[in-house]
């Protein structure tokens, strides 16, 4: 057992020895990260430069894409360095920085999906009042609110975790998370556990409940509305629901793995599932919205250089 004053470095135990596959694994992870950055940056640029997309819904989407970049950047550079390392250690300040970034990403994601469900609720249930309800000032406030709320919640989380006295320094994962850091403490963690439950309620429970409530109201309108209303609701709400379900699945497994004994699950599978919400969601979101939403897809195509016709000739 280590004295609490000696814990300045944490050991990550989620990595497995793959000496001959190290380079291949590094290139695979680097390729996934490059694809995530490219897809999200592309859609951010498309929304910013296309005047036809300067609407509240696409402002919220742009914020969501920025958050995907934040979440993936909080994991992938760190993961790439650890893959090449022979000893998987991380300093305490860097570990807490990763905790702050990863948890902020998760909170912003849930809050932003709730804001987008409100946007769809207004668009489907009150289409004539959409622009009067969602003014630019209100849209800007709704875009900023998830970031402010998430930062405040996670600052409180890290502020409670940082001063804890720790007698151990082994984290059985491939990255740092708050609950694993709290479990290393040899001092009283009652306040941390209570706040953790409160954080789960405020950062996950409330936005998910509001999102489900919004889509329940949308479903009720669709069932009693015209065929055109149903088609509009399905075409715009499907990506949002798919994104929520995908992200919730990854978060549920991460919460279950952190709080229950998962020794019966193969180690590689545990690692892959624990990384799901930080790897698949940042890639899934831009691909889903870019392929599913016609206006974004059309704006992407308009940015491509026009191709010359088969009969075109260079002028002399």
mmCIF file of N, CA, C and O in Angstrom, residues 119-170:
data_model
loop_
_atom_site.group_PDB
_atom_site.id
_atom_site.type_symbol
_atom_site.label_atom_id
_atom_site.label_comp_id
_atom_site.label_asym_id
_atom_site.label_seq_id
_atom_site.Cartn_x
_atom_site.Cartn_y
_atom_site.Cartn_z
ATOM 1 N N UNK A 119 -35.730 21.397 -29.922
ATOM 2 C CA UNK A 119 -35.802 22.003 -31.252
ATOM 3 C C UNK A 119 -36.752 21.235 -32.155
ATOM 4 O O UNK A 119 -37.590 21.818 -32.853
ATOM 5 N N UNK A 120 -36.668 19.916 -32.135
ATOM 6 C CA UNK A 120 -37.559 19.093 -32.976
ATOM 7 C C UNK A 120 -38.999 19.160 -32.462
ATOM 8 O O UNK A 120 -39.952 19.097 -33.252
ATOM 9 N N UNK A 121 -39.172 19.277 -31.146
ATOM 10 C CA UNK A 121 -40.511 19.391 -30.573
ATOM 11 C C UNK A 121 -41.204 20.651 -31.087
ATOM 12 O O UNK A 121 -42.374 20.609 -31.508
ATOM 13 N N UNK A 122 -40.493 21.760 -31.095
ATOM 14 C CA UNK A 122 -41.062 23.017 -31.585
ATOM 15 C C UNK A 122 -41.315 22.928 -33.081
ATOM 16 O O UNK A 122 -42.363 23.373 -33.583
ATOM 17 N N UNK A 123 -40.360 22.335 -33.832
ATOM 18 C CA UNK A 123 -40.485 22.272 -35.288
ATOM 19 C C UNK A 123 -41.668 21.416 -35.725
ATOM 20 O O UNK A 123 -42.351 21.751 -36.704
ATOM 21 N N UNK A 124 -41.927 20.333 -35.024
ATOM 22 C CA UNK A 124 -42.989 19.404 -35.431
ATOM 23 C C UNK A 124 -44.344 19.814 -34.842
ATOM 24 O O UNK A 124 -45.373 19.791 -35.533
ATOM 25 N N UNK A 125 -44.353 20.211 -33.578
ATOM 26 C CA UNK A 125 -45.623 20.508 -32.904
ATOM 27 C C UNK A 125 -46.085 21.949 -33.121
ATOM 28 O O UNK A 125 -47.287 22.223 -33.070
ATOM 29 N N UNK A 126 -45.157 22.871 -33.347
ATOM 30 C CA UNK A 126 -45.506 24.279 -33.540
ATOM 31 C C UNK A 126 -44.723 24.855 -34.723
ATOM 32 O O UNK A 126 -43.928 25.793 -34.548
ATOM 33 N N UNK A 127 -44.912 24.311 -35.913
ATOM 34 C CA UNK A 127 -44.085 24.729 -37.055
ATOM 35 C C UNK A 127 -44.243 26.208 -37.420
ATOM 36 O O UNK A 127 -43.278 26.843 -37.844
ATOM 37 N N UNK A 128 -45.442 26.757 -37.264
ATOM 38 C CA UNK A 128 -45.667 28.153 -37.646
ATOM 39 C C UNK A 128 -44.995 29.127 -36.672
ATOM 40 O O UNK A 128 -44.663 30.254 -37.047
ATOM 41 N N UNK A 129 -44.792 28.705 -35.439
ATOM 42 C CA UNK A 129 -44.166 29.579 -34.438
ATOM 43 C C UNK A 129 -42.680 29.268 -34.254
ATOM 44 O O UNK A 129 -42.040 29.817 -33.350
ATOM 45 N N UNK A 130 -42.116 28.410 -35.101
ATOM 46 C CA UNK A 130 -40.741 27.930 -34.891
ATOM 47 C C UNK A 130 -39.742 29.087 -34.771
ATOM 48 O O UNK A 130 -38.979 29.180 -33.806
ATOM 49 N N UNK A 131 -39.740 29.989 -35.745
ATOM 50 C CA UNK A 131 -38.737 31.060 -35.753
ATOM 51 C C UNK A 131 -39.024 32.126 -34.708
ATOM 52 O O UNK A 131 -38.100 32.831 -34.268
ATOM 53 N N UNK A 132 -40.266 32.268 -34.296
ATOM 54 C CA UNK A 132 -40.569 33.232 -33.240
ATOM 55 C C UNK A 132 -40.221 32.660 -31.861
ATOM 56 O O UNK A 132 -39.891 33.410 -30.936
ATOM 57 N N UNK A 133 -40.294 31.334 -31.723
ATOM 58 C CA UNK A 133 -39.925 30.697 -30.455
ATOM 59 C C UNK A 133 -38.414 30.571 -30.343
ATOM 60 O O UNK A 133 -37.805 30.951 -29.331
ATOM 61 N N UNK A 134 -37.802 30.027 -31.392
ATOM 62 C CA UNK A 134 -36.347 29.836 -31.385
ATOM 63 C C UNK A 134 -35.682 30.998 -32.125
ATOM 64 O O UNK A 134 -35.222 30.858 -33.257
ATOM 65 N N UNK A 135 -35.617 32.132 -31.475
ATOM 66 C CA UNK A 135 -34.903 33.275 -32.033
ATOM 67 C C UNK A 135 -33.400 33.007 -31.952
ATOM 68 O O UNK A 135 -32.947 32.068 -31.277
ATOM 69 N N UNK A 136 -32.623 33.853 -32.632
ATOM 70 C CA UNK A 136 -31.173 33.656 -32.619
ATOM 71 C C UNK A 136 -30.612 33.824 -31.215
ATOM 72 O O UNK A 136 -29.674 33.131 -30.816
ATOM 73 N N UNK A 137 -31.158 34.781 -30.445
ATOM 74 C CA UNK A 137 -30.674 34.976 -29.083
ATOM 75 C C UNK A 137 -30.960 33.745 -28.221
ATOM 76 O O UNK A 137 -30.094 33.294 -27.457
ATOM 77 N N UNK A 138 -32.168 33.204 -28.335
ATOM 78 C CA UNK A 138 -32.524 32.019 -27.549
ATOM 79 C C UNK A 138 -31.725 30.805 -28.016
ATOM 80 O O UNK A 138 -31.295 29.987 -27.204
ATOM 81 N N UNK A 139 -31.506 30.695 -29.328
ATOM 82 C CA UNK A 139 -30.715 29.578 -29.858
ATOM 83 C C UNK A 139 -29.280 29.633 -29.361
ATOM 84 O O UNK A 139 -28.687 28.601 -29.011
ATOM 85 N N UNK A 140 -28.711 30.838 -29.323
ATOM 86 C CA UNK A 140 -27.344 30.989 -28.813
ATOM 87 C C UNK A 140 -27.272 30.611 -27.335
ATOM 88 O O UNK A 140 -26.318 29.953 -26.888
ATOM 89 N N UNK A 141 -28.295 31.012 -26.575
ATOM 90 C CA UNK A 141 -28.331 30.670 -25.148
ATOM 91 C C UNK A 141 -28.463 29.159 -24.959
ATOM 92 O O UNK A 141 -27.803 28.570 -24.084
ATOM 93 N N UNK A 142 -29.302 28.519 -25.776
ATOM 94 C CA UNK A 142 -29.474 27.062 -25.681
ATOM 95 C C UNK A 142 -28.211 26.316 -26.127
ATOM 96 O O UNK A 142 -27.963 25.191 -25.677
ATOM 97 N N UNK A 143 -27.430 26.921 -27.002
ATOM 98 C CA UNK A 143 -26.166 26.307 -27.423
ATOM 99 C C UNK A 143 -25.121 26.409 -26.326
ATOM 100 O O UNK A 143 -24.354 25.463 -26.084
ATOM 101 N N UNK A 144 -25.075 27.554 -25.656
ATOM 102 C CA UNK A 144 -24.066 27.771 -24.617
ATOM 103 C C UNK A 144 -24.406 27.067 -23.306
ATOM 104 O O UNK A 144 -23.500 26.644 -22.569
ATOM 105 N N UNK A 145 -25.696 26.929 -23.010
ATOM 106 C CA UNK A 145 -26.121 26.378 -21.719
ATOM 107 C C UNK A 145 -25.559 24.986 -21.427
ATOM 108 O O UNK A 145 -25.093 24.741 -20.298
ATOM 109 N N UNK A 146 -25.586 24.033 -22.391
ATOM 110 C CA UNK A 146 -25.011 22.712 -22.092
ATOM 111 C C UNK A 146 -23.537 22.765 -21.703
ATOM 112 O O UNK A 146 -23.098 22.029 -20.815
ATOM 113 N N UNK A 147 -22.775 23.635 -22.357
ATOM 114 C CA UNK A 147 -21.345 23.747 -22.056
ATOM 115 C C UNK A 147 -21.124 24.331 -20.671
ATOM 116 O O UNK A 147 -20.290 23.826 -19.902
ATOM 117 N N UNK A 148 -21.860 25.373 -20.340
ATOM 118 C CA UNK A 148 -21.710 26.006 -19.025
ATOM 119 C C UNK A 148 -22.124 25.036 -17.917
ATOM 120 O O UNK A 148 -21.410 24.872 -16.915
ATOM 121 N N UNK A 149 -23.276 24.384 -18.095
ATOM 122 C CA UNK A 149 -23.768 23.448 -17.078
ATOM 123 C C UNK A 149 -22.803 22.280 -16.897
ATOM 124 O O UNK A 149 -22.506 21.875 -15.762
ATOM 125 N N UNK A 150 -22.293 21.736 -18.018
ATOM 126 C CA UNK A 150 -21.376 20.597 -17.940
ATOM 127 C C UNK A 150 -20.078 20.979 -17.237
ATOM 128 O O UNK A 150 -19.583 20.237 -16.372
ATOM 129 N N UNK A 151 -19.522 22.132 -17.585
ATOM 130 C CA UNK A 151 -18.265 22.572 -16.966
ATOM 131 C C UNK A 151 -18.444 22.770 -15.465
ATOM 132 O O UNK A 151 -17.608 22.337 -14.655
ATOM 133 N N UNK A 152 -19.548 23.387 -15.059
ATOM 134 C CA UNK A 152 -19.796 23.602 -13.627
ATOM 135 C C UNK A 152 -19.935 22.278 -12.875
ATOM 136 O O UNK A 152 -19.368 22.107 -11.783
ATOM 137 N N UNK A 153 -20.673 21.345 -13.453
ATOM 138 C CA UNK A 153 -20.862 20.044 -12.802
ATOM 139 C C UNK A 153 -19.546 19.282 -12.667
ATOM 140 O O UNK A 153 -19.250 18.698 -11.613
ATOM 141 N N UNK A 154 -18.743 19.281 -13.733
ATOM 142 C CA UNK A 154 -17.508 18.490 -13.722
ATOM 143 C C UNK A 154 -16.416 19.181 -12.913
ATOM 144 O O UNK A 154 -15.571 18.505 -12.316
ATOM 145 N N UNK A 155 -16.399 20.517 -12.875
ATOM 146 C CA UNK A 155 -15.451 21.214 -12.002
ATOM 147 C C UNK A 155 -15.699 20.830 -10.547
ATOM 148 O O UNK A 155 -14.754 20.588 -9.781
ATOM 149 N N UNK A 156 -16.968 20.757 -10.154
ATOM 150 C CA UNK A 156 -17.298 20.308 -8.800
ATOM 151 C C UNK A 156 -16.844 18.872 -8.568
ATOM 152 O O UNK A 156 -16.335 18.533 -7.490
ATOM 153 N N UNK A 157 -17.010 18.032 -9.583
ATOM 154 C CA UNK A 157 -16.601 16.630 -9.468
ATOM 155 C C UNK A 157 -15.108 16.499 -9.229
ATOM 156 O O UNK A 157 -14.667 15.807 -8.298
ATOM 157 N N UNK A 158 -14.315 17.139 -10.064
ATOM 158 C CA UNK A 158 -12.856 17.047 -9.927
ATOM 159 C C UNK A 158 -12.369 17.753 -8.657
ATOM 160 O O UNK A 158 -11.381 17.324 -8.054
ATOM 161 N N UNK A 159 -13.051 18.816 -8.250
ATOM 162 C CA UNK A 159 -12.663 19.524 -7.027
ATOM 163 C C UNK A 159 -12.845 18.650 -5.791
ATOM 164 O O UNK A 159 -12.083 18.750 -4.827
ATOM 165 N N UNK A 160 -13.849 17.775 -5.830
ATOM 166 C CA UNK A 160 -14.062 16.858 -4.713
ATOM 167 C C UNK A 160 -13.096 15.674 -4.760
ATOM 168 O O UNK A 160 -12.711 15.141 -3.714
ATOM 169 N N UNK A 161 -12.710 15.266 -5.953
ATOM 170 C CA UNK A 161 -11.857 14.081 -6.100
ATOM 171 C C UNK A 161 -10.378 14.389 -5.893
ATOM 172 O O UNK A 161 -9.625 13.559 -5.381
ATOM 173 N N UNK A 162 -9.965 15.577 -6.302
ATOM 174 C CA UNK A 162 -8.526 15.896 -6.288
ATOM 175 C C UNK A 162 -7.900 15.830 -4.898
ATOM 176 O O UNK A 162 -6.812 15.275 -4.728
ATOM 177 N N UNK A 163 -8.527 16.393 -3.855
ATOM 178 C CA UNK A 163 -7.867 16.399 -2.542
ATOM 179 C C UNK A 163 -7.927 15.081 -1.772
ATOM 180 O O UNK A 163 -7.376 14.990 -0.667
ATOM 181 N N UNK A 164 -8.577 14.059 -2.298
ATOM 182 C CA UNK A 164 -8.673 12.782 -1.584
ATOM 183 C C UNK A 164 -7.289 12.171 -1.360
ATOM 184 O O UNK A 164 -6.421 12.226 -2.225
ATOM 185 N N UNK A 165 -7.098 11.572 -0.185
ATOM 186 C CA UNK A 165 -5.864 10.846 0.096
ATOM 187 C C UNK A 165 -5.957 9.457 -0.519
ATOM 188 O O UNK A 165 -6.907 8.721 -0.266
ATOM 189 N N UNK A 166 -4.969 9.109 -1.334
ATOM 190 C CA UNK A 166 -4.985 7.823 -2.041
ATOM 191 C C UNK A 166 -3.864 6.927 -1.554
ATOM 192 O O UNK A 166 -2.733 7.365 -1.411
ATOM 193 N N UNK A 167 -4.218 5.662 -1.316
ATOM 194 C CA UNK A 167 -3.252 4.681 -0.856
ATOM 195 C C UNK A 167 -2.863 3.707 -1.954
ATOM 196 O O UNK A 167 -2.003 2.852 -1.756
ATOM 197 N N UNK A 168 -3.496 3.812 -3.090
ATOM 198 C CA UNK A 168 -3.183 2.948 -4.240
ATOM 199 C C UNK A 168 -3.098 3.802 -5.494
ATOM 200 O O UNK A 168 -3.593 4.929 -5.521
ATOM 201 N N UNK A 169 -2.474 3.258 -6.528
ATOM 202 C CA UNK A 169 -2.326 4.026 -7.767
ATOM 203 C C UNK A 169 -2.610 3.196 -9.019
ATOM 204 O O UNK A 169 -2.216 3.562 -10.119
ATOM 205 N N UNK A 170 -3.331 2.073 -8.841
ATOM 206 C CA UNK A 170 -3.599 1.181 -9.981
ATOM 207 C C UNK A 170 -5.025 1.389 -10.483
ATOM 208 O O UNK A 170 -5.994 1.209 -9.732
#
